[in-house]
Every structure is written in C-alpha cells, then in structure tokens.
Short mmCIF file of C-alpha atoms and ligand atoms in Angstrom, two decimals:
data_model
loop_
_atom_site.label_atom_id
_atom_site.label_comp_id
_atom_site.label_asym_id
_atom_site.label_seq_id
_atom_site.Cartn_x
_atom_site.Cartn_y
_atom_site.Cartn_z
CA MET A 1 -2.95 -48.53 6.69
CA THR A 2 -4.31 -49.41 9.66
CA ASP A 3 -2.44 -52.18 11.83
CA GLN A 4 -5.32 -54.47 11.91
CA SER A 5 -5.70 -53.92 8.29
CA ARG A 6 -1.65 -54.51 7.39
CA ARG A 7 -2.38 -57.84 9.44
CA THR A 8 -5.37 -58.68 7.92
CA PHE A 9 -3.53 -58.01 4.04
CA LEU A 10 -0.32 -60.18 5.15
CA LYS A 11 -2.46 -62.76 6.23
CA GLN A 12 -4.01 -62.65 3.00
CA ALA A 13 -0.82 -62.22 1.02
CA ALA A 14 0.24 -65.46 2.87
CA LEU A 15 -2.38 -67.17 1.17
CA GLY A 16 -1.86 -66.19 -2.02
CA THR A 17 -3.86 -63.68 -4.12
CA ALA A 18 -5.79 -61.45 -2.06
CA ALA A 19 -9.36 -62.04 -1.75
CA VAL A 20 -11.70 -59.73 -2.89
CA LEU A 21 -14.83 -60.27 -3.37
CA ALA A 22 -15.94 -60.32 -6.66
CA PHE A 23 -19.46 -57.98 -7.85
CA PRO A 24 -21.18 -57.37 -10.92
CA PRO A 25 -19.85 -53.84 -12.36
CA SER A 26 -22.22 -50.82 -11.54
CA ARG A 27 -23.41 -49.58 -14.61
CA VAL A 28 -23.39 -50.15 -18.09
CA LEU A 29 -21.84 -47.73 -20.08
CA GLY A 30 -23.09 -46.04 -23.38
CA ALA A 31 -21.13 -44.46 -26.36
CA ASN A 32 -20.37 -41.14 -24.91
CA ASP A 33 -20.94 -42.40 -21.26
CA ARG A 34 -17.89 -40.63 -18.42
CA VAL A 35 -15.96 -43.47 -18.12
CA ARG A 36 -14.03 -43.76 -13.96
CA VAL A 37 -10.72 -44.55 -14.07
CA GLY A 38 -8.65 -45.58 -11.13
CA ILE A 39 -4.38 -46.54 -11.03
CA ILE A 40 -2.80 -48.68 -9.06
CA GLY A 41 0.89 -48.04 -8.99
CA VAL A 42 1.52 -44.72 -10.17
CA GLY A 43 5.41 -44.23 -10.91
CA ASP A 44 6.30 -43.59 -13.64
CA GLU A 45 5.06 -45.26 -15.85
CA GLY A 46 1.55 -45.05 -14.04
CA THR A 47 2.25 -40.94 -14.59
CA ASP A 48 2.33 -41.25 -18.12
CA LEU A 49 -1.04 -43.59 -18.07
CA LEU A 50 -2.06 -41.09 -15.93
CA GLU A 51 -2.02 -38.46 -18.57
CA GLN A 52 -3.07 -40.15 -21.16
CA ALA A 53 -6.27 -41.35 -19.70
CA LYS A 54 -6.65 -37.84 -18.56
CA SER A 55 -6.36 -36.42 -21.85
CA ILE A 56 -9.43 -38.16 -23.27
CA HIS A 57 -12.45 -36.62 -23.04
CA ASN A 58 -15.06 -38.05 -20.76
CA VAL A 59 -12.72 -39.65 -18.61
CA GLU A 60 -12.97 -39.28 -15.20
CA LEU A 61 -9.47 -39.88 -12.68
CA VAL A 62 -11.26 -41.16 -9.81
CA ALA A 63 -7.98 -42.78 -7.09
CA VAL A 64 -4.40 -43.77 -7.82
CA ALA A 65 -2.97 -46.47 -5.08
CA ASP A 66 0.48 -46.69 -4.30
CA VAL A 67 2.45 -47.66 -1.37
CA TYR A 68 4.44 -44.69 -1.47
CA SER A 69 3.43 -42.02 -0.18
CA ARG A 70 5.32 -39.75 -2.71
CA ARG A 71 3.57 -41.06 -5.55
CA ARG A 72 -0.08 -40.26 -4.02
CA ASP A 73 1.24 -36.49 -3.31
CA GLU A 74 2.12 -36.77 -6.80
CA ALA A 75 -1.22 -38.00 -8.73
CA LYS A 76 -2.93 -36.39 -6.08
CA SER A 77 -1.25 -32.43 -7.73
CA LYS A 78 -2.12 -33.38 -10.76
CA VAL A 79 -5.90 -33.97 -10.83
CA SER A 80 -7.97 -32.41 -7.88
CA GLY A 81 -10.54 -34.41 -5.44
CA MET A 82 -8.45 -37.39 -6.81
CA GLN A 83 -9.16 -40.21 -3.75
CA THR A 84 -5.49 -42.10 -2.75
CA PHE A 85 -5.45 -45.20 -0.62
CA ASP A 86 -1.92 -46.69 0.23
CA ASP A 87 -3.87 -50.28 -0.06
CA TYR A 88 -5.23 -51.04 -3.53
CA ARG A 89 -7.97 -53.13 -2.37
CA ARG A 90 -9.55 -49.88 -1.22
CA LEU A 91 -9.65 -48.82 -4.91
CA LEU A 92 -11.38 -51.52 -5.98
CA ASP A 93 -13.91 -51.51 -3.12
CA MET A 94 -15.31 -48.39 -4.90
CA LYS A 95 -18.06 -48.68 -6.98
CA ASP A 96 -17.87 -45.87 -9.19
CA ILE A 97 -14.71 -47.18 -10.73
CA ASP A 98 -15.34 -48.66 -14.24
CA GLY A 99 -11.66 -49.25 -15.28
CA VAL A 100 -8.52 -50.16 -13.10
CA ILE A 101 -5.11 -49.27 -14.90
CA VAL A 102 -2.08 -51.53 -13.29
CA ALA A 103 1.69 -49.63 -13.18
CA SER A 104 3.07 -51.45 -10.61
CA PRO A 105 6.22 -53.37 -11.17
CA LEU A 106 6.44 -56.88 -12.58
CA HIS A 107 6.43 -58.85 -9.23
CA VAL A 108 2.64 -57.38 -8.43
CA HIS A 109 1.86 -57.71 -11.93
CA ALA A 110 -0.74 -61.26 -11.02
CA ARG A 111 -1.76 -60.38 -8.38
CA HIS A 112 -3.10 -56.61 -9.51
CA PHE A 113 -4.50 -58.07 -12.61
CA VAL A 114 -6.33 -61.59 -11.19
CA ASP A 115 -8.09 -58.21 -8.04
CA THR A 116 -8.96 -56.00 -10.53
CA LEU A 117 -11.24 -58.91 -12.72
CA ALA A 118 -12.68 -60.37 -8.95
CA ALA A 119 -13.51 -56.99 -8.82
CA GLY A 120 -15.57 -56.25 -11.57
CA LYS A 121 -13.46 -53.81 -13.62
CA ASP A 122 -12.03 -53.56 -16.79
CA LEU A 123 -8.63 -53.29 -17.00
CA TYR A 124 -5.54 -51.75 -18.83
CA ALA A 125 -2.48 -53.95 -16.99
CA GLU A 126 1.58 -52.96 -17.95
CA LYS A 127 3.49 -55.36 -19.60
CA THR A 128 5.06 -57.46 -18.79
CA MET A 129 1.73 -59.80 -18.04
CA THR A 130 3.24 -61.89 -15.57
CA TRP A 131 6.23 -62.47 -13.23
CA SER A 132 6.21 -65.96 -14.07
CA ILE A 133 4.79 -68.89 -16.31
CA PRO A 134 2.85 -70.05 -13.68
CA GLU A 135 1.26 -66.26 -12.83
CA ALA A 136 0.66 -65.97 -16.47
CA GLU A 137 -1.40 -69.44 -16.54
CA LYS A 138 -3.39 -68.06 -14.02
CA CYS A 139 -4.19 -64.50 -15.43
CA LEU A 140 -4.96 -65.39 -18.35
CA ALA A 141 -7.55 -68.40 -17.52
CA ALA A 142 -8.89 -65.29 -15.31
CA ALA A 143 -9.03 -62.72 -18.43
CA ASN A 144 -11.20 -66.29 -20.24
CA THR A 145 -13.27 -66.75 -17.35
CA SER A 146 -14.03 -63.03 -17.19
CA ASP A 147 -16.39 -60.34 -19.76
CA ARG A 148 -14.17 -57.53 -18.41
CA VAL A 149 -12.13 -55.70 -21.37
CA VAL A 150 -8.86 -56.78 -20.38
CA GLN A 151 -5.78 -54.48 -22.66
CA ILE A 152 -2.32 -55.21 -22.32
CA GLY A 153 0.10 -51.98 -22.10
CA LEU A 154 1.48 -53.26 -25.32
CA GLN A 155 0.94 -50.29 -27.27
CA TYR A 156 2.43 -51.42 -30.83
CA GLN A 157 -0.43 -53.76 -31.19
CA SER A 158 -2.34 -50.07 -32.20
CA SER A 159 0.40 -49.22 -34.75
CA GLY A 160 -0.67 -48.88 -38.16
CA ALA A 161 2.29 -50.49 -39.28
CA LEU A 162 1.02 -53.95 -37.84
CA ILE A 163 -2.11 -53.34 -39.62
CA ASP A 164 -0.08 -52.85 -42.87
CA THR A 165 2.50 -55.98 -42.53
CA LYS A 166 -0.33 -58.18 -41.78
CA ARG A 167 -1.60 -57.53 -44.87
CA TRP A 168 0.96 -57.40 -47.47
CA ILE A 169 2.00 -60.96 -45.36
CA LYS A 170 -1.61 -62.42 -45.78
CA ASP A 171 -1.72 -60.98 -49.70
CA GLY A 172 1.79 -62.85 -49.71
CA TRP A 173 4.17 -60.44 -50.44
CA LEU A 174 6.73 -61.60 -48.51
CA GLY A 175 6.47 -65.41 -49.26
CA LYS A 176 8.07 -68.03 -47.13
CA ILE A 177 8.71 -66.15 -44.46
CA THR A 178 11.41 -67.96 -42.63
CA HIS A 179 13.38 -65.44 -40.14
CA VAL A 180 12.65 -62.64 -38.18
CA GLU A 181 15.77 -60.22 -36.70
CA SER A 182 15.05 -57.92 -33.99
CA TRP A 183 16.73 -55.54 -31.81
CA MET A 184 16.65 -52.79 -29.49
CA SER A 185 20.09 -51.15 -28.33
CA ARG A 186 20.71 -47.79 -26.15
CA ASN A 187 23.83 -46.46 -24.93
CA THR A 188 25.04 -45.54 -21.25
CA PRO A 189 26.36 -42.39 -19.84
CA HIS A 190 29.54 -44.25 -18.47
CA GLY A 191 29.73 -44.51 -14.69
CA LYS A 192 25.62 -43.86 -14.52
CA GLY A 193 23.64 -47.58 -15.16
CA GLN A 194 21.14 -47.75 -17.19
CA TRP A 195 17.76 -47.67 -15.41
CA VAL A 196 19.70 -46.81 -12.23
CA ARG A 197 16.83 -44.17 -10.41
CA PRO A 198 18.10 -41.41 -7.32
CA VAL A 199 16.14 -42.25 -4.19
CA PRO A 200 14.52 -39.83 -2.92
CA SER A 201 14.53 -38.92 0.53
CA ASP A 202 11.48 -39.44 1.83
CA CYS A 203 11.77 -42.87 0.46
CA THR A 204 11.80 -44.10 4.12
CA ALA A 205 9.99 -46.62 5.78
CA GLN A 206 7.49 -44.73 7.14
CA ASN A 207 5.96 -43.60 4.08
CA VAL A 208 6.40 -46.38 2.17
CA ASP A 209 3.89 -50.28 2.83
CA TRP A 210 7.52 -52.12 2.55
CA SER A 211 5.66 -55.68 2.65
CA ALA A 212 3.03 -55.23 0.11
CA PHE A 213 5.77 -53.59 -1.86
CA LEU A 214 7.72 -57.13 -0.92
CA ASN A 215 4.67 -59.35 -2.56
CA GLY A 216 5.27 -62.78 -0.90
CA ARG A 217 9.54 -61.96 -1.28
CA PRO A 218 10.98 -62.95 1.78
CA ASP A 219 10.63 -60.55 4.02
CA ARG A 220 14.20 -58.09 5.00
CA PRO A 221 14.10 -54.75 6.55
CA PHE A 222 13.10 -51.36 4.48
CA ASP A 223 15.65 -51.14 1.37
CA GLY A 224 14.93 -47.90 -0.80
CA PHE A 225 17.44 -48.41 -2.71
CA LYS A 226 15.47 -51.70 -4.31
CA LEU A 227 11.98 -50.25 -4.30
CA ILE A 228 13.00 -47.61 -7.09
CA ASN A 229 15.51 -50.34 -8.17
CA TRP A 230 13.70 -53.14 -8.69
CA ARG A 231 13.95 -53.21 -12.78
CA LEU A 232 17.55 -54.59 -11.73
CA PHE A 233 16.70 -57.16 -9.26
CA TRP A 234 15.49 -60.99 -10.63
CA GLU A 235 13.19 -61.40 -7.22
CA PHE A 236 10.75 -58.36 -8.56
CA ALA A 237 12.07 -58.04 -12.54
CA GLY A 238 12.31 -59.89 -15.80
CA GLY A 239 15.42 -57.87 -16.95
CA ASN A 240 15.42 -56.16 -20.80
CA CYS A 241 13.44 -59.09 -21.95
CA ALA A 242 10.58 -58.38 -19.74
CA GLU A 243 10.61 -54.27 -20.20
CA ASN A 244 11.39 -54.10 -23.64
CA MET A 245 11.63 -57.67 -25.90
CA VAL A 246 8.12 -58.67 -24.87
CA HIS A 247 6.70 -55.40 -27.26
CA GLN A 248 9.00 -56.48 -29.80
CA ILE A 249 8.32 -60.02 -29.63
CA ALA A 250 4.27 -59.77 -29.29
CA TRP A 251 4.21 -57.70 -32.59
CA ILE A 252 6.30 -59.79 -34.37
CA MET A 253 3.81 -62.96 -33.00
CA THR A 254 0.81 -60.87 -34.56
CA ALA A 255 2.30 -59.95 -37.31
CA LEU A 256 2.90 -63.35 -38.06
CA ASP A 257 0.01 -64.93 -36.11
CA LEU A 258 2.83 -67.07 -33.86
CA PRO A 259 1.99 -69.23 -31.16
CA LEU A 260 4.40 -70.16 -28.38
CA PRO A 261 8.11 -70.37 -28.93
CA SER A 262 8.53 -74.43 -29.61
CA ALA A 263 11.95 -72.90 -27.60
CA ALA A 264 13.96 -70.66 -26.35
CA TYR A 265 17.80 -69.76 -25.54
CA MET A 266 19.76 -66.91 -24.23
CA SER A 267 22.86 -65.63 -23.54
CA GLY A 268 24.64 -62.34 -22.68
CA GLY A 269 25.87 -61.04 -19.53
CA ILE A 270 26.28 -57.86 -17.24
CA PHE A 271 28.95 -56.28 -19.61
CA SER A 272 27.94 -52.99 -19.01
CA GLU A 273 27.78 -51.41 -16.20
CA LYS A 274 28.95 -53.77 -12.89
CA ASP A 275 27.01 -51.86 -10.61
CA GLY A 276 25.76 -54.99 -8.30
CA ARG A 277 22.79 -55.53 -10.74
CA GLU A 278 21.60 -58.75 -11.41
CA VAL A 279 19.72 -58.48 -14.97
CA PRO A 280 22.01 -59.50 -17.82
CA ASP A 281 22.66 -55.43 -19.76
CA THR A 282 23.57 -57.77 -23.03
CA ILE A 283 21.83 -60.15 -24.77
CA ALA A 284 21.19 -62.01 -27.23
CA VAL A 285 17.73 -64.21 -27.77
CA THR A 286 16.75 -67.40 -30.44
CA LEU A 287 13.39 -67.85 -30.33
CA ASP A 288 12.36 -71.25 -32.27
CA PHE A 289 8.64 -71.34 -33.18
CA PRO A 290 7.06 -74.47 -35.52
CA LYS A 291 6.54 -73.54 -39.48
CA ASP A 292 9.94 -73.27 -40.31
CA ILE A 293 10.84 -70.00 -38.48
CA VAL A 294 13.56 -68.25 -36.10
CA VAL A 295 13.61 -65.21 -34.16
CA THR A 296 16.37 -63.63 -33.10
CA TRP A 297 16.39 -60.52 -30.65
CA GLN A 298 19.65 -58.90 -29.02
CA SER A 299 19.78 -56.33 -26.81
CA THR A 300 22.87 -53.74 -25.46
CA PHE A 301 23.12 -50.79 -23.23
CA SER A 302 26.58 -50.07 -24.87
CA ASN A 303 25.69 -48.74 -27.48
CA GLU A 304 22.88 -47.12 -29.70
CA HIS A 305 23.67 -46.65 -33.33
CA TYR A 306 21.68 -48.79 -34.37
CA GLY A 307 18.28 -48.00 -32.07
CA LEU A 308 15.75 -50.74 -31.82
CA GLY A 309 13.83 -52.33 -34.89
CA ASP A 310 12.28 -55.29 -36.13
CA ARG A 311 13.08 -57.01 -40.14
CA ILE A 312 10.50 -59.88 -41.24
CA LEU A 313 12.92 -62.01 -43.76
CA GLY A 314 10.84 -63.85 -46.22
CA SER A 315 11.61 -65.40 -49.51
CA ASP A 316 9.34 -62.93 -51.74
CA GLY A 317 9.83 -60.02 -49.87
CA THR A 318 11.40 -58.08 -46.75
CA VAL A 319 9.13 -55.46 -43.80
CA GLU A 320 10.86 -53.14 -41.84
CA TYR A 321 9.86 -51.58 -39.04
CA HIS A 322 10.76 -49.31 -36.37
CA PHE A 323 8.25 -48.00 -33.56
CA ASP A 324 6.19 -44.99 -34.20
CA GLU A 325 7.33 -45.19 -37.57
CA ALA A 326 5.42 -46.30 -41.06
CA ALA A 327 5.99 -49.96 -42.27
CA GLN A 328 8.26 -50.68 -44.86
CA TYR A 329 7.94 -52.95 -47.61
CA TRP A 330 10.66 -54.07 -49.81
CA PRO A 331 10.48 -56.79 -52.71
CA GLU A 332 12.81 -60.23 -53.38
CA ARG A 333 13.51 -59.10 -57.19
CA VAL A 334 14.11 -62.96 -58.54
CA ASN A 335 10.94 -64.37 -56.54
CA ARG A 336 8.68 -60.92 -56.93
CA SER A 337 9.74 -59.12 -60.09
CA ASP A 338 6.60 -56.97 -60.26
CA GLY A 339 6.89 -55.97 -56.72
CA GLU A 340 7.25 -52.46 -55.46
CA ASP A 341 8.95 -50.96 -52.81
CA THR A 342 5.51 -49.63 -50.27
CA LYS A 343 5.56 -47.90 -47.50
CA GLY A 344 2.09 -48.10 -45.41
CA GLN A 345 0.09 -45.72 -44.14
CA THR A 346 -2.52 -46.75 -42.08
CA ARG A 347 -1.67 -44.41 -39.14
CA ASN A 348 -1.32 -45.51 -35.47
CA GLU A 349 -4.54 -45.41 -33.21
CA ASP A 350 -3.89 -44.69 -29.33
CA HIS A 351 -3.46 -47.27 -27.56
CA MET A 352 -5.30 -45.26 -23.92
CA ARG A 353 -8.38 -44.75 -26.32
CA ASN A 354 -9.01 -47.81 -27.46
CA TRP A 355 -8.97 -49.46 -24.49
CA ILE A 356 -11.64 -46.41 -23.35
CA GLU A 357 -14.03 -47.10 -26.38
CA CYS A 358 -13.79 -51.17 -25.23
CA ILE A 359 -14.70 -49.83 -21.98
CA ARG A 360 -18.00 -48.37 -23.57
CA SER A 361 -18.20 -50.61 -26.57
CA ARG A 362 -17.72 -54.22 -24.93
CA LYS A 363 -15.25 -54.93 -27.96
CA THR A 364 -11.98 -56.89 -27.54
CA PRO A 365 -9.06 -54.17 -27.55
CA ASN A 366 -5.70 -54.44 -29.51
CA ALA A 367 -3.82 -56.14 -27.48
CA PRO A 368 -5.96 -58.77 -24.83
CA ALA A 369 -4.77 -61.17 -22.52
CA GLU A 370 -4.27 -63.99 -24.87
CA ILE A 371 -1.34 -61.55 -26.52
CA GLY A 372 0.10 -60.48 -22.98
CA TYR A 373 0.15 -64.31 -22.33
CA ARG A 374 2.17 -65.19 -25.21
CA SER A 375 4.55 -62.73 -25.08
CA ALA A 376 4.82 -63.03 -21.86
CA ILE A 377 5.74 -66.80 -21.57
CA ALA A 378 8.45 -66.08 -24.36
CA VAL A 379 10.02 -64.13 -22.10
CA HIS A 380 10.33 -66.35 -18.97
CA MET A 381 11.03 -69.17 -21.95
CA ALA A 382 14.30 -67.07 -22.78
CA ASN A 383 15.45 -66.24 -18.85
CA LEU A 384 15.04 -69.18 -18.13
CA SER A 385 17.10 -70.55 -20.62
CA TYR A 386 19.43 -67.71 -19.81
CA LYS A 387 18.95 -68.60 -16.39
CA ASN A 388 19.38 -72.61 -16.90
CA LYS A 389 22.37 -72.31 -19.45
CA ARG A 390 20.45 -74.59 -21.33
CA ARG A 391 17.93 -74.59 -24.77
CA MET A 392 14.40 -74.28 -22.96
CA THR A 393 11.33 -76.08 -24.68
CA PHE A 394 7.87 -74.76 -22.93
CA GLU A 395 7.38 -77.75 -21.43
CA ASP A 396 10.31 -77.50 -19.68
CA ALA A 397 9.77 -73.78 -18.44
CA LYS A 398 6.69 -75.01 -17.23
CA ALA A 399 7.95 -77.69 -15.02
CA ILE A 400 10.35 -75.37 -13.21
CA VAL A 401 9.36 -73.87 -10.04
CA PRO A 402 10.05 -69.74 -10.00
CA GLU A 403 12.33 -68.94 -7.47
CA TYR A 404 12.62 -65.51 -6.07
N1 NAD B 1 4.09 -49.51 -21.61
C1 NAD B 1 5.30 -49.22 -21.88
O1 NAD B 1 6.23 -48.92 -22.73
C2 NAD B 1 6.37 -49.09 -20.24
C3 NAD B 1 7.22 -48.25 -20.27
C4 NAD B 1 7.70 -47.82 -18.82
C5 NAD B 1 7.27 -48.59 -17.76
N2 NAD B 1 6.25 -49.78 -18.62
C6 NAD B 1 6.24 -50.74 -17.06
O2 NAD B 1 5.71 -50.67 -15.70
C7 NAD B 1 5.19 -50.99 -14.86
C8 NAD B 1 5.93 -49.92 -13.96
O3 NAD B 1 7.45 -49.34 -14.56
P1 NAD B 1 7.51 -47.71 -13.99
O4 NAD B 1 8.46 -47.33 -14.49
O5 NAD B 1 6.70 -47.08 -13.75
O6 NAD B 1 7.78 -48.46 -11.82
P2 NAD B 1 7.91 -47.20 -10.95
O7 NAD B 1 9.15 -47.62 -9.84
O8 NAD B 1 8.09 -45.99 -11.05
O9 NAD B 1 6.42 -46.98 -10.38
C9 NAD B 1 5.30 -48.50 -10.14
C10 NAD B 1 4.68 -47.81 -8.93
O10 NAD B 1 4.07 -48.95 -7.91
C11 NAD B 1 4.58 -48.88 -7.23
N3 NAD B 1 4.20 -50.11 -6.23
C12 NAD B 1 5.13 -51.53 -5.40
N4 NAD B 1 4.51 -51.69 -5.50
C13 NAD B 1 3.09 -51.65 -5.14
C14 NAD B 1 2.14 -52.51 -5.05
N5 NAD B 1 2.20 -53.56 -4.19
N6 NAD B 1 0.93 -52.18 -4.98
C15 NAD B 1 0.56 -50.86 -5.33
N7 NAD B 1 1.82 -49.66 -5.83
C16 NAD B 1 3.06 -50.25 -5.68
C17 NAD B 1 5.88 -48.11 -6.26
O11 NAD B 1 5.66 -47.03 -5.15
C18 NAD B 1 5.71 -46.77 -7.66
O12 NAD B 1 5.22 -45.75 -7.43
C19 NAD B 1 6.08 -52.26 -14.88
O13 NAD B 1 5.61 -52.75 -15.18
C20 NAD B 1 6.95 -51.88 -16.57
O14 NAD B 1 7.45 -52.47 -17.28
C21 NAD B 1 5.54 -50.06 -19.28
#
C-alpha cells in the first residue's frame, strides 16, 4: 500500500465503512459456468475455505487480500497465478470476480460484508456475522437491499440432520418443545491456553498493515500477539459464544423456527488458564424464547469428555444431534407409545458447494444473512449479559453502545 492510499484508507476508515463504488455484477452465469472467487482474510479458516472452493469443479481462485504478507505468500503458493493485495478494496475493484469469501477476524466482518455487497459481488461471510448489534442491523439491511447471494459460514445449516429434525418437529414427533440443552467442551493442555497461537518471526510492523487490522480501534504500536491471537480480546472478538455457540444456536433456531431471544443470561469466567485473555473460557448461557422455550448452552475449555451436542426435549420425543453425525430421535413412551427410535437419513450438503451453486442459480443458500443476523444477536445478547452482569433483553442490549 502506498502512503497516499494508506492515508486515504485511514481517512475513510475514520468515516466508517470505506466508500466503495457500487457497480452491477459483470456477467450472468449459466449453470455450468466458471465461478471466479476472491478471499479477504486468508489465515487458518480462509486457507481452509480456499481449499474447499478450489476443489469444486469450475471454480477459479482469482485473488486474495490480507494485511499480513506471510498470509498472502502462503495463499499464492497454493494457487499459481493468483493475485494478492494488502488492501481488500483493490480485490473488490476487480471486475472479473463473481464471489468473495470473507474470513477476516470478527471485528472487521461488517466492513468487509457491506463493501463486498456494495461492489456487486456475491458473498460467503464467516460467522459470527458481526462483532456488534448495530453492525448486525447494518449487514442485514445491506443484504436485504441487495440481490447478491449471501451465505454465512454456518456450515451446519447444510446438515442433513437439520432437514430430518425439522421434519420430525413438523410431523409432531416431539410434541410441545420446552427446552433445548446444548453444550460444547474442549480440554486444554496444562499451561497452553485454548486458541493461543505462536507469533511467527516475520510478524512485524513492516509486514503487516496494522492500522487496517485495528479497523478503528484505538491506535497503538504494533502488537504481533494481538494480531495473531485476536480471539482472546473483546475489542476484536466475541469469545466462545461467537466462535462456537453461534453454530449451535443457529442450528437450533432453524430447527425450531425461533425468533430472536426475548432475554439472555450468561455467567462464567476465565477459570481454565489465566493467561491474560479477556474472554471467558467457562460459560453457561440461558436464552429465553417466546413460545415457552428455554435454550441453554454451556461450554468449558477444561474438559472434553462430553464433547459437543444438542438435545431438543419435547413432551412426545427427544432429538439429539452431534455435529457431522446423523440426528437421532427417541419417542417419549407415555405420550407417543406408537413412536419408534429413528436415525436421520438425509445426507449433509457441502456448504461451500451450496454457495457456488446458488451463485449460478441465484437461489437462496442454506445460511442466508437472516440466520446470520438472528444467531449474531443471540451471541451479542449473551456477551452483553456477561459483561454487564445482568439479564439482557433485546431492547436493553440494543440500547448499549458498543465499546472497544
Ligand atoms: N465456520 C467455521 O467453522 C470457522 C472455523 C474457524 C474460524 N472461523 C471464522 O473465520 C474467521 C477467521 O478466523 P481464523 O481462525 O482464520 O483467523 P486468522 O487470524 O487465522 O485469520 C484471519 C486473517 O485475516 C487477516 N486480516 C486481519 N485483518 C484484516 C483486514 N482488515 N483485512 C484483510 N485481512 C485481515 C489476518 O492477517 C489473518 O490472515 C473468524 O471470523 C472465525 O470465527 C469459522
């Protein structure tokens, strides 16, 4: 980035979302046409998504943008001839890109989301959709006023288990559902905090556009640890609710057709490894929903014995789901004596492929902005409850001005 463009960028950053000229998509794709894809933020997940997209027939990886030179070089070594940029707006300027994958850290999602749509590109945006409630409102509005295809990286929305569970609920197999319990647990090696990654020796101020990473957060000298380990700090991240609860709550909300929670309560703390992180590693969330339903989610980084799962508890039956497995149904013998234990049969759909196919067909993908929004709001309500140490309604949560 030149000094001039950096100054322009910082000026625009100070004004809010960088101004990107809206222009119509360059072409209309046929069912078998080549889809040209760019990626913004090509770290761990961006690299994974690059490989996924690359493996799909007739998808061409055209360009990546990342603030860190190492990431650009690594991506380039995987796809010969691919263009690389430090400034994501140069990627969005490219006329020959149909779709953009956004896999930047949480605090930059909204900027990349809105600007990608404004540039006329279809969008695959990693979860959680946004860092804050106002950003979630802004992104949903941008998606609703755009004709672009938006897929959120909530890949369990493409699970066969979701289709089976929705059908069982619709057919009355569960009766009245009052409670969903969900949990996600991991163990952490002694002395090595969950999520902490080593800082490569070339992660220096010379090789990183630090201001672009900060994205409006208070300026300060370059800090390689925060760049690499942004997940540990509230100003860049949303803790384990944003990293993992969001997948489960999106799945549960879709299965039960739930609106926004009416209230959230979250307790917990930094109990596993007190390594300077700000986000809690031990969490209990209670989400109240209209229609007499309470959803609980608990998470620890100190014990993984029970892994991860969701249990939907109804008067007439139970569904249990573990990611990447089939859903399982058991009837309640008293209220549904003729019911049978049933294992779901519907196969998972590939989430990335679903997005690419929708770019061609212009259909709505499995995880549109609307479920990105609802799940993001649940995450933000829970985190705001934790930070403010009180039960949080949506109205209360909306009234709180996000702080860095
Ligand atoms: N769907 C899933 O299962 C899943 C799994 C893992 C991560 N994720 C999500 O993917 C996102 C990225 O996570 P990660 O683990 O890959 O993080 P990461 O730190 O490994 O990668 C982020 C990349 O973005 C770059 N970056 C930072 N600021 C940027 C900016 N302003 N413009 C362009 N690039 C910028 C960084 O240099 C880095 O290469 C997060 O939102 C995370 O929640 C989703």
